[in-house]
CSV table of C-alpha atoms in Angstrom, one decimal:
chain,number,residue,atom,x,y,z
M,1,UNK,CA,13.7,-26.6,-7.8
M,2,UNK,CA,11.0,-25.4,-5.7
M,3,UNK,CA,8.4,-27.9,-4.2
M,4,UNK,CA,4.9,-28.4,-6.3
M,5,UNK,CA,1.5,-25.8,-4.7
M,6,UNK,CA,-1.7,-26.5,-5.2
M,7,UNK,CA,-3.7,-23.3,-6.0
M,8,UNK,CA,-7.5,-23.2,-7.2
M,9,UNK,CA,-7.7,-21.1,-10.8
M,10,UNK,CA,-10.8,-18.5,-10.3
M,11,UNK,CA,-12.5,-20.8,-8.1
M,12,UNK,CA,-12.3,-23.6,-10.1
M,13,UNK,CA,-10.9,-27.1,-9.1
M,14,UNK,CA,-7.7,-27.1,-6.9
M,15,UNK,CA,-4.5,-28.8,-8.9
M,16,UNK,CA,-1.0,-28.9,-8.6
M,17,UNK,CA,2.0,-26.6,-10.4
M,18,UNK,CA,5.1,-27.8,-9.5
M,19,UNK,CA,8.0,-25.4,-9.4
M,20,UNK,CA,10.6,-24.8,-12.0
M,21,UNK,CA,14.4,-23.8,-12.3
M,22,UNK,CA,14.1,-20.4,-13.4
M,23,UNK,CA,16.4,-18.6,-16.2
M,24,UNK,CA,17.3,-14.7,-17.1
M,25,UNK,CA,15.2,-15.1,-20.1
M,26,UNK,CA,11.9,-16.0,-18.1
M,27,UNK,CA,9.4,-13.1,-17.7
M,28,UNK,CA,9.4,-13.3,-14.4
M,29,UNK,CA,12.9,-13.1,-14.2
M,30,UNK,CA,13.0,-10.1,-16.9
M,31,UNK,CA,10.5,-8.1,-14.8
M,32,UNK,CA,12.6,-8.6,-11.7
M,33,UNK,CA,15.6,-7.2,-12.8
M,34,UNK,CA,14.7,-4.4,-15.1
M,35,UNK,CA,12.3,-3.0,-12.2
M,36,UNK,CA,15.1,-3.4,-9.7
M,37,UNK,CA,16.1,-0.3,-9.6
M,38,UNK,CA,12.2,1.7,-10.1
M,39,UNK,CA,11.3,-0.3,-7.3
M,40,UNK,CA,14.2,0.6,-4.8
M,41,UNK,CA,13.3,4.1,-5.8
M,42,UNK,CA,9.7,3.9,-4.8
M,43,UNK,CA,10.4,2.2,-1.7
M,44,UNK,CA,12.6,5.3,-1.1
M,45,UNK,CA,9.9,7.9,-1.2
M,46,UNK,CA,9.1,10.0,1.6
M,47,UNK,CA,5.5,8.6,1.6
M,48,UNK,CA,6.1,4.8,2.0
M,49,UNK,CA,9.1,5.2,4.3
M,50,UNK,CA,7.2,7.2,6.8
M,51,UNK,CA,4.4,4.1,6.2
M,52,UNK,CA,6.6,1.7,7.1
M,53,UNK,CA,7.8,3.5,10.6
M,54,UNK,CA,4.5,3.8,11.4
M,55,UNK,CA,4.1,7.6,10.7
M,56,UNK,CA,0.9,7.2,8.7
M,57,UNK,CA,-2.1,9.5,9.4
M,58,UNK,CA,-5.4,8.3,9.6
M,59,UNK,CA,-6.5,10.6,6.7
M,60,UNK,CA,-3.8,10.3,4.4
M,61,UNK,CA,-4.3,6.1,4.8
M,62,UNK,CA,-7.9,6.7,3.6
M,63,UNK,CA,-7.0,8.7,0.6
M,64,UNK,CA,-4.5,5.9,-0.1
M,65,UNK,CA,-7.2,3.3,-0.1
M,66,UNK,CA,-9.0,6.0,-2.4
M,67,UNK,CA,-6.1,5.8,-5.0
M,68,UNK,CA,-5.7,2.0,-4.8
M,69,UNK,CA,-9.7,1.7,-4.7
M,70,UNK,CA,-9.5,3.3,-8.6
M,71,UNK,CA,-6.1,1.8,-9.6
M,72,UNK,CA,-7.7,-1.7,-8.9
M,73,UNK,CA,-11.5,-0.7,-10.3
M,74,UNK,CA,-9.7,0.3,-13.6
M,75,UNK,CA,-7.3,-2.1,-13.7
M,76,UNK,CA,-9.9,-5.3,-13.2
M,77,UNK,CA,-12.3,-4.1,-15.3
M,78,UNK,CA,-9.7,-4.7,-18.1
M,79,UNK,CA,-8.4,-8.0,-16.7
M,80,UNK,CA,-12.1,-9.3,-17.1
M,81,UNK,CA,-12.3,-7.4,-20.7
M,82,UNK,CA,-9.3,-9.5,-21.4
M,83,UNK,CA,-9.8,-12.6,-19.9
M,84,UNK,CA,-9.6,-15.1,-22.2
M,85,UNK,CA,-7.0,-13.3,-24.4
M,86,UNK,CA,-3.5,-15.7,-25.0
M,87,UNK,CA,-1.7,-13.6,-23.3
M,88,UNK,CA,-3.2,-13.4,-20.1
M,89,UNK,CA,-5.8,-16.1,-19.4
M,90,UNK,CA,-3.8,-18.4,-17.5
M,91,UNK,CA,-3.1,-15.4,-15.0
M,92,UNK,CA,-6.8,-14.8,-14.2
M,93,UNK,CA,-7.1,-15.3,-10.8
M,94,UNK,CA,-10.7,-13.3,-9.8
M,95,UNK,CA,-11.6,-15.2,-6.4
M,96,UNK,CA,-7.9,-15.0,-5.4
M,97,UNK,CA,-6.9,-11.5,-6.5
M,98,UNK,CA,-9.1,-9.5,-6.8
M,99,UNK,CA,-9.7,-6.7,-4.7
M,100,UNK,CA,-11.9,-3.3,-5.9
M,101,UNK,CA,-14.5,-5.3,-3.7
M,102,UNK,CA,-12.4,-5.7,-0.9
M,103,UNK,CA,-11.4,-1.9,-1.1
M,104,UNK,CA,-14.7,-1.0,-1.6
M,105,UNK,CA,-15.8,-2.8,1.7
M,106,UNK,CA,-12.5,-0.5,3.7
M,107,UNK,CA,-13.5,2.8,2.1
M,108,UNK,CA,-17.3,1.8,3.4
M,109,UNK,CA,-15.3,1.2,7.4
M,110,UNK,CA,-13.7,4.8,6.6
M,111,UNK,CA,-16.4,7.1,5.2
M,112,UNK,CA,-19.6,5.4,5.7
M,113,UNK,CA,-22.4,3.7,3.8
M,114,UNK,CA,-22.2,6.6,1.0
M,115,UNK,CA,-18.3,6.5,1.0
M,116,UNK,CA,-19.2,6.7,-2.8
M,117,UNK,CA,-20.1,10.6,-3.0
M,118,UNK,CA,-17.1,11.1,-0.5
M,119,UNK,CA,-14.5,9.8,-2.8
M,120,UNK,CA,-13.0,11.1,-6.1
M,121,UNK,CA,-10.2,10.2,-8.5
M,122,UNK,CA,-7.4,12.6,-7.6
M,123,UNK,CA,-5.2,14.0,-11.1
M,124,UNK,CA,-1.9,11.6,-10.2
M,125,UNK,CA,-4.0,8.4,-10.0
M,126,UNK,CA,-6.4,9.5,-12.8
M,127,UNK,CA,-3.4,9.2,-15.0
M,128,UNK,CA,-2.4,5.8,-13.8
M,129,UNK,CA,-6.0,4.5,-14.5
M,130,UNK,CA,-6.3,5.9,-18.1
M,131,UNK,CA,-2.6,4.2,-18.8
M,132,UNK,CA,-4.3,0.9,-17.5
M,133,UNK,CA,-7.7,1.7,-19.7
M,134,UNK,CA,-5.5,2.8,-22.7
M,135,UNK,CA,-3.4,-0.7,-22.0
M,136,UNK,CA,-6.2,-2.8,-22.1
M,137,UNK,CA,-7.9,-2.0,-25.0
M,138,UNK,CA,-5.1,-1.6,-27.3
M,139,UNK,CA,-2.7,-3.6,-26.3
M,140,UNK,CA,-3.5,-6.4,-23.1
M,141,UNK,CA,-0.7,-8.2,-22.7
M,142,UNK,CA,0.9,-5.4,-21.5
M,143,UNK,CA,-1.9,-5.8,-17.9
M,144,UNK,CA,0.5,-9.0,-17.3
M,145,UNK,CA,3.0,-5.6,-16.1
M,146,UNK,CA,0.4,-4.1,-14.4
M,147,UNK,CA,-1.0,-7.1,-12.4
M,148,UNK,CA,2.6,-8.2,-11.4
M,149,UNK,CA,3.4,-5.0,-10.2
M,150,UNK,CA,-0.2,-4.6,-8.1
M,151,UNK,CA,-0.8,-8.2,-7.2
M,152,UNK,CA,3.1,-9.6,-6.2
M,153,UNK,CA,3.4,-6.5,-4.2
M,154,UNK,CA,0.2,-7.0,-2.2
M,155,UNK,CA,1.6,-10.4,-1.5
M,156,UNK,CA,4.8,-9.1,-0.3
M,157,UNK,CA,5.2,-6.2,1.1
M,158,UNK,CA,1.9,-5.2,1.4
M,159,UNK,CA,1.6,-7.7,4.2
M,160,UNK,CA,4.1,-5.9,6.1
M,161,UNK,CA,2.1,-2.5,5.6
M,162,UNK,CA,-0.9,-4.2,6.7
M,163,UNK,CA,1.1,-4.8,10.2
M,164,UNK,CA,1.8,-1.2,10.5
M,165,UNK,CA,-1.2,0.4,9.6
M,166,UNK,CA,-3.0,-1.8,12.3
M,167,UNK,CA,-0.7,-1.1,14.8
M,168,UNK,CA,-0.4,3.0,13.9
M,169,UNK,CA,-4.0,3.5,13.0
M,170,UNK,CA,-5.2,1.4,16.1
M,171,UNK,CA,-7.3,-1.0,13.6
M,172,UNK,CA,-9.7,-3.4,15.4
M,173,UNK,CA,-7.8,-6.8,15.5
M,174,UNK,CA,-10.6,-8.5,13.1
M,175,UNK,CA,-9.3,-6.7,10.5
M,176,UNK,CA,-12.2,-3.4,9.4
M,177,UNK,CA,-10.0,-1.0,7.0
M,178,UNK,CA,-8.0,-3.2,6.5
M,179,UNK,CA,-9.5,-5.8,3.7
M,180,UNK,CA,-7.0,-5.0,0.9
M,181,UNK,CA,-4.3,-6.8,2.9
M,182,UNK,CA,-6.6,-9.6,3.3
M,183,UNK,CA,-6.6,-12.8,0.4
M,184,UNK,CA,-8.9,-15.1,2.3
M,185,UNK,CA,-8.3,-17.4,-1.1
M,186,UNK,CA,-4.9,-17.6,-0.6
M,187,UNK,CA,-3.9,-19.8,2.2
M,188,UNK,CA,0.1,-19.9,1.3
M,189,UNK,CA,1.2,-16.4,-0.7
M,190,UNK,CA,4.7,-18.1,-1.5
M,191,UNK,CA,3.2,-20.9,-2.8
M,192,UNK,CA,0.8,-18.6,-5.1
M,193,UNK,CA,3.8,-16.4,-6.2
M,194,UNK,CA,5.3,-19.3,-7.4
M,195,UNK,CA,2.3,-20.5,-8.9
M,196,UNK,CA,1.6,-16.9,-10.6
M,197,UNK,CA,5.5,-16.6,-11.7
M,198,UNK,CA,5.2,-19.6,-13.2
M,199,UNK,CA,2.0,-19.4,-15.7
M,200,UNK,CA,4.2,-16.1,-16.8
M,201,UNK,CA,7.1,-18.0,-17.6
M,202,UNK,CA,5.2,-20.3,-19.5
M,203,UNK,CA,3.2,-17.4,-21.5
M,204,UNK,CA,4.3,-18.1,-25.6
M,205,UNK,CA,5.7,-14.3,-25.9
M,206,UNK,CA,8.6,-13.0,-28.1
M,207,UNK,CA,11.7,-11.6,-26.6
M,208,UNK,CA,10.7,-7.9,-27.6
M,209,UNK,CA,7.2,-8.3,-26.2
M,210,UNK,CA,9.1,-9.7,-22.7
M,211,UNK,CA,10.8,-6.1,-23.2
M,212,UNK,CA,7.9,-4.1,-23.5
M,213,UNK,CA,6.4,-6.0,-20.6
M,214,UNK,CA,9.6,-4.8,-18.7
M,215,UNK,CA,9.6,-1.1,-20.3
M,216,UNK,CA,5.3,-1.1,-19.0
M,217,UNK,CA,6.1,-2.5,-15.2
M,218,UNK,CA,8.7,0.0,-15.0
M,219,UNK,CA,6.1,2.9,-16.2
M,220,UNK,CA,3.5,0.8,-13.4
M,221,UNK,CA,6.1,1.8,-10.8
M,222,UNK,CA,6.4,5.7,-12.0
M,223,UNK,CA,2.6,5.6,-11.6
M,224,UNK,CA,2.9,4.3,-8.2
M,225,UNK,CA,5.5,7.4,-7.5
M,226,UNK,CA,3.3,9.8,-8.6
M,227,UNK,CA,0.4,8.4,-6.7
M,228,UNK,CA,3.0,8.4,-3.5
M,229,UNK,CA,4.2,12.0,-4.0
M,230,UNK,CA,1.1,12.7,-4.6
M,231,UNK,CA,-0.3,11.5,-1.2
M,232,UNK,CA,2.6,13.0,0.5
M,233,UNK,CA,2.1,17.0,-0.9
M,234,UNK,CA,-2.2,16.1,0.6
M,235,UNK,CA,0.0,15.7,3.5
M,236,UNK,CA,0.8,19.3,4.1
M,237,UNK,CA,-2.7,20.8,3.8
M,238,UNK,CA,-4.3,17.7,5.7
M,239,UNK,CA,-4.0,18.8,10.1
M,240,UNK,CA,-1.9,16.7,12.3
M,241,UNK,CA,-3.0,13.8,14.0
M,242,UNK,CA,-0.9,12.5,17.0
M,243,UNK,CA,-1.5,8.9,16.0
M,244,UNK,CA,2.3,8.0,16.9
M,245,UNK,CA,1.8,9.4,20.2
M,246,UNK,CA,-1.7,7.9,20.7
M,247,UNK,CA,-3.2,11.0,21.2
M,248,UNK,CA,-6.4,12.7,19.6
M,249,UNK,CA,-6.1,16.2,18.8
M,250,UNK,CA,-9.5,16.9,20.2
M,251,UNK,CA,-11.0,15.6,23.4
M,252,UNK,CA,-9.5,15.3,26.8
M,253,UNK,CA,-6.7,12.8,28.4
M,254,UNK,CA,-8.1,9.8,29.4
M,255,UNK,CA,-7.0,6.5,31.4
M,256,UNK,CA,-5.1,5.3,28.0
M,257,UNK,CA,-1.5,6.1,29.0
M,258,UNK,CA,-0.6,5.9,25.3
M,259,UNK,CA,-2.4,9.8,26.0
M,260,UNK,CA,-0.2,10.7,28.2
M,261,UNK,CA,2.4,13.4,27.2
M,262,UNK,CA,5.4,11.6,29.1
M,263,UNK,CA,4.9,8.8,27.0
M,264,UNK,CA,4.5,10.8,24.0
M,265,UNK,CA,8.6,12.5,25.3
M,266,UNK,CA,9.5,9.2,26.0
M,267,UNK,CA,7.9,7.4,22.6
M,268,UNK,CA,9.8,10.2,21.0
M,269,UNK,CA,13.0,9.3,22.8
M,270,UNK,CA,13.3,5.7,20.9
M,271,UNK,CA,12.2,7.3,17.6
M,272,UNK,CA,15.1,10.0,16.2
M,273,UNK,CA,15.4,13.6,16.2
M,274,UNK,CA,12.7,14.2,13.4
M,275,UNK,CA,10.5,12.2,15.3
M,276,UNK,CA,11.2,13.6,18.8
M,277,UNK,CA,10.3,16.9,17.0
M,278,UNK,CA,7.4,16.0,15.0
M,279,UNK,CA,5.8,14.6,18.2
M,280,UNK,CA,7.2,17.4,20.7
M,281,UNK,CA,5.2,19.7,18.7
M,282,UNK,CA,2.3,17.5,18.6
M,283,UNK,CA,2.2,17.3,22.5
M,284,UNK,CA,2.3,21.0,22.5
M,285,UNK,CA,-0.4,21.3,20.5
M,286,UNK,CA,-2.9,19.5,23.0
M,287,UNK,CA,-4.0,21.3,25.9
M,288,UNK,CA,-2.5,18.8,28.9
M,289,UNK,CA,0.9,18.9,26.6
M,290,UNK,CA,0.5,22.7,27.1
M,291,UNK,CA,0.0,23.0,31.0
M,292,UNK,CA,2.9,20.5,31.7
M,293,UNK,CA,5.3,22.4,29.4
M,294,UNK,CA,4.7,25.7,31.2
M,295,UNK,CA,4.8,24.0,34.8
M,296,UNK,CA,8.2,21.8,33.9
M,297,UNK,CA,9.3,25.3,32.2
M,298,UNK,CA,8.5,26.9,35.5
M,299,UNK,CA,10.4,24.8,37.8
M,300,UNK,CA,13.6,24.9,35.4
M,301,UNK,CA,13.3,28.6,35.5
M,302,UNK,CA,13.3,28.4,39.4
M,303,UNK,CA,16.1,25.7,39.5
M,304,UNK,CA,18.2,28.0,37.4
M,305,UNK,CA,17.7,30.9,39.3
M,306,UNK,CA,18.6,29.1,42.9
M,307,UNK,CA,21.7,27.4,40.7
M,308,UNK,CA,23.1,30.8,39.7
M,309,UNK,CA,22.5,32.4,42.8
C-alpha cells in the first residue's frame, strides 16, 4: 500500500488519493506488461541510445521537439474534444500535463519568433498524429493508451533525457529549450503517477476494452519507433556538430578548453571505440585539429626514422 498524494485536478482544488494494492487485472497493470517488451525495443533504438550518452546533435534535438511539438498538438486537441467522456474525464489533467504550449515556447528558443513557418510535420510523425485524430473521434477511450504512453514517460525517463540534453547541448541552467521536461504543476511526479495510475484503475471498462487499450499503447510505441528511426536516417544528411567534444565546426579555438583537441583525444579516451572514432574525425575536421595532426604526425615520422636508424 502506497502512502495517500495530494494532486490538484486541472487546477481545481487540491485533494487527496490515497494509494491502492494493485492487481494483474488493473489497467495500469495490463498496459505495463503487455508494453514490456515494445518499450525495451524502443529504448533499444539507435536514436534514443545515442540520446541517452549524450551523442545528441543540436539539430536533430530540434527536429525532435518538432515531432513531439505535433504528437502533443494532435494528441490534446483530442483530450479537450473528449474531456468529459466516461472514459477519460477523471484523467484530464490540462494545467499539469499539458505541454503543445510548453513545446511551443522551446521551438520559439530554437528557431525564433516565426519558429512557425520553420517547422513542418515530417511523413513518420504525420502518421502518428492522424492515428491519434482517427482515435479520438471514433473511438476515445482508446487516448487513455496514448496519454499513458506520452505523459508517464515524460515523468520518467524523460527527466533523465532532460539531464543530458542540457549537459550535451550546453542549455542555459534556467532551463530555455528545454520546457517539455519542465511540469511546474507537478511538485512530486511519483506521487502524480500514482495518482494518474490510479483514476485508470478505477475507470468502469470491460476486460476486452483493457485489451484494446493494451493492443493501442503498444501501436503508441511503434509510432514512437518510427518517429525515432525516423530522426536517426535526418541524421545522415544533417552535418556534424562536435557537441561531445565541445567544439563548433565554425569559428576559431577559444579559452574554453572543452575546444581544445586534446581534450576532444582524451574525452574520446573514456568514451569507446565508436566514439573515439566519431570524435577523432570530428577534431580532424576543424582547422586546429588539422595543424596538430600533421605536426604530432611529423615528429612520429622523425622519431621513427632516428628509431630505425
Amino acid at each position: 500500500m502506497e502512502t495517500a498524494a495530494s494532486v490538484s485536478n486541472g487546477g481545481g482544488p487540491v485533494y487527496e488519493e490515497k494509494g491502492e494494492t494493485l492487481s494483474p487485472e488493473d489497467l495500469s497493470e495490463m498496459l505495463a506488461a503487455g508494453t514490456k517488451e515494445v518499450h525495451e525495443k524502443a529504448e533499444n533504438t539507435q536514436f534514443v541510445k545515442d540520446f541517452l550518452r549524450g551523442r545528441i546533435r543540436k539539430e536533430l534535438f530540434k527536429l525532435g521537439a518538432v515531432a513531439l511539438y505535433y504528437t502533443y498538438t494532435a494528441m490534446e486537441e483530442e483530450i479537450e474534444r473528449n474531456k468529459d467522456h466516461p472514459h477519460f474525464a477523471p484523467l484530464y489533467f490540462p494545467a499539469e500535463l499539458h505541454r503543445h504550449e510548453a513545446l511551443a515556447k522551446d521551438l520559439e528558443y530554437f528557431y525564433g519568433p516565426n519558429w512557425e513557418r520553420e517547422v513542418s510535420c515530417s511523413p513518420a510523425t504525420q502518421r502518428y498524429v492522424d492515428r491519434i485524430h482517427q482515435v479520438g473521434q471514433e473511438d476515445p477511450v482508446l487516448l487513455v493508451a496514448h496519454a499513458y504512453t506520452r505523459y508517464m514517460g515524460d515523468l520518467s525517463g524523460g527527466q533523465v533525457l532532460r539531464k543530458v540534453a542540457q549537459r550535451a547541448l550546453k542549455l542555459p541552467p534556467t532551463g530555455e529549450g528545454l520546457e517539455f521536461y519542465h511540469f511546474e504543476a507537478i511538485h512530486s511526479a511519483k506521487a502524480f503517477k500514482q495518482l494518474y495510475r490510479s483514476r485508470m484503475n478505477e475507470l468502469d471498462l470491460s476486460v476486452e476494452t483493457k485489451k484494446k487499450l493494451v493492443d493501442e499503447a503498444v501501436k503508441a510505441f511503434l509510432f514512437n519507433m518510427e518517429v525515432f528511426d525516423e530522426l536517426e536516417e535526418m541524421g545522415k544528411t544533417i552535418q556534424d556538430e562536435v557537441l561531445d567534444a565541445g567544439m563548433s565546426v565554425h569559428g576559431t579555438v577559444g579559452g574554453d578548453i572543452s575546444k581544445c583537441p586534446y581534450y576532444a583525444a582524451q574525452m574520446a579516451a573514456s568514451g569507446g571505440t565508436a566514439y573515439a572514432c566519431q570524435l577523432a574525425m570530428a577534431v580532424l575536421r576543424h582547422p586546429t585539429g588539422q595543424v596538430l595532426c600533421a605536426t604530432w604526425c611529423a615528429v612520429l615520422a622523425g622519431f621513427l626514422a632516428w628509431y630505425l636508424m
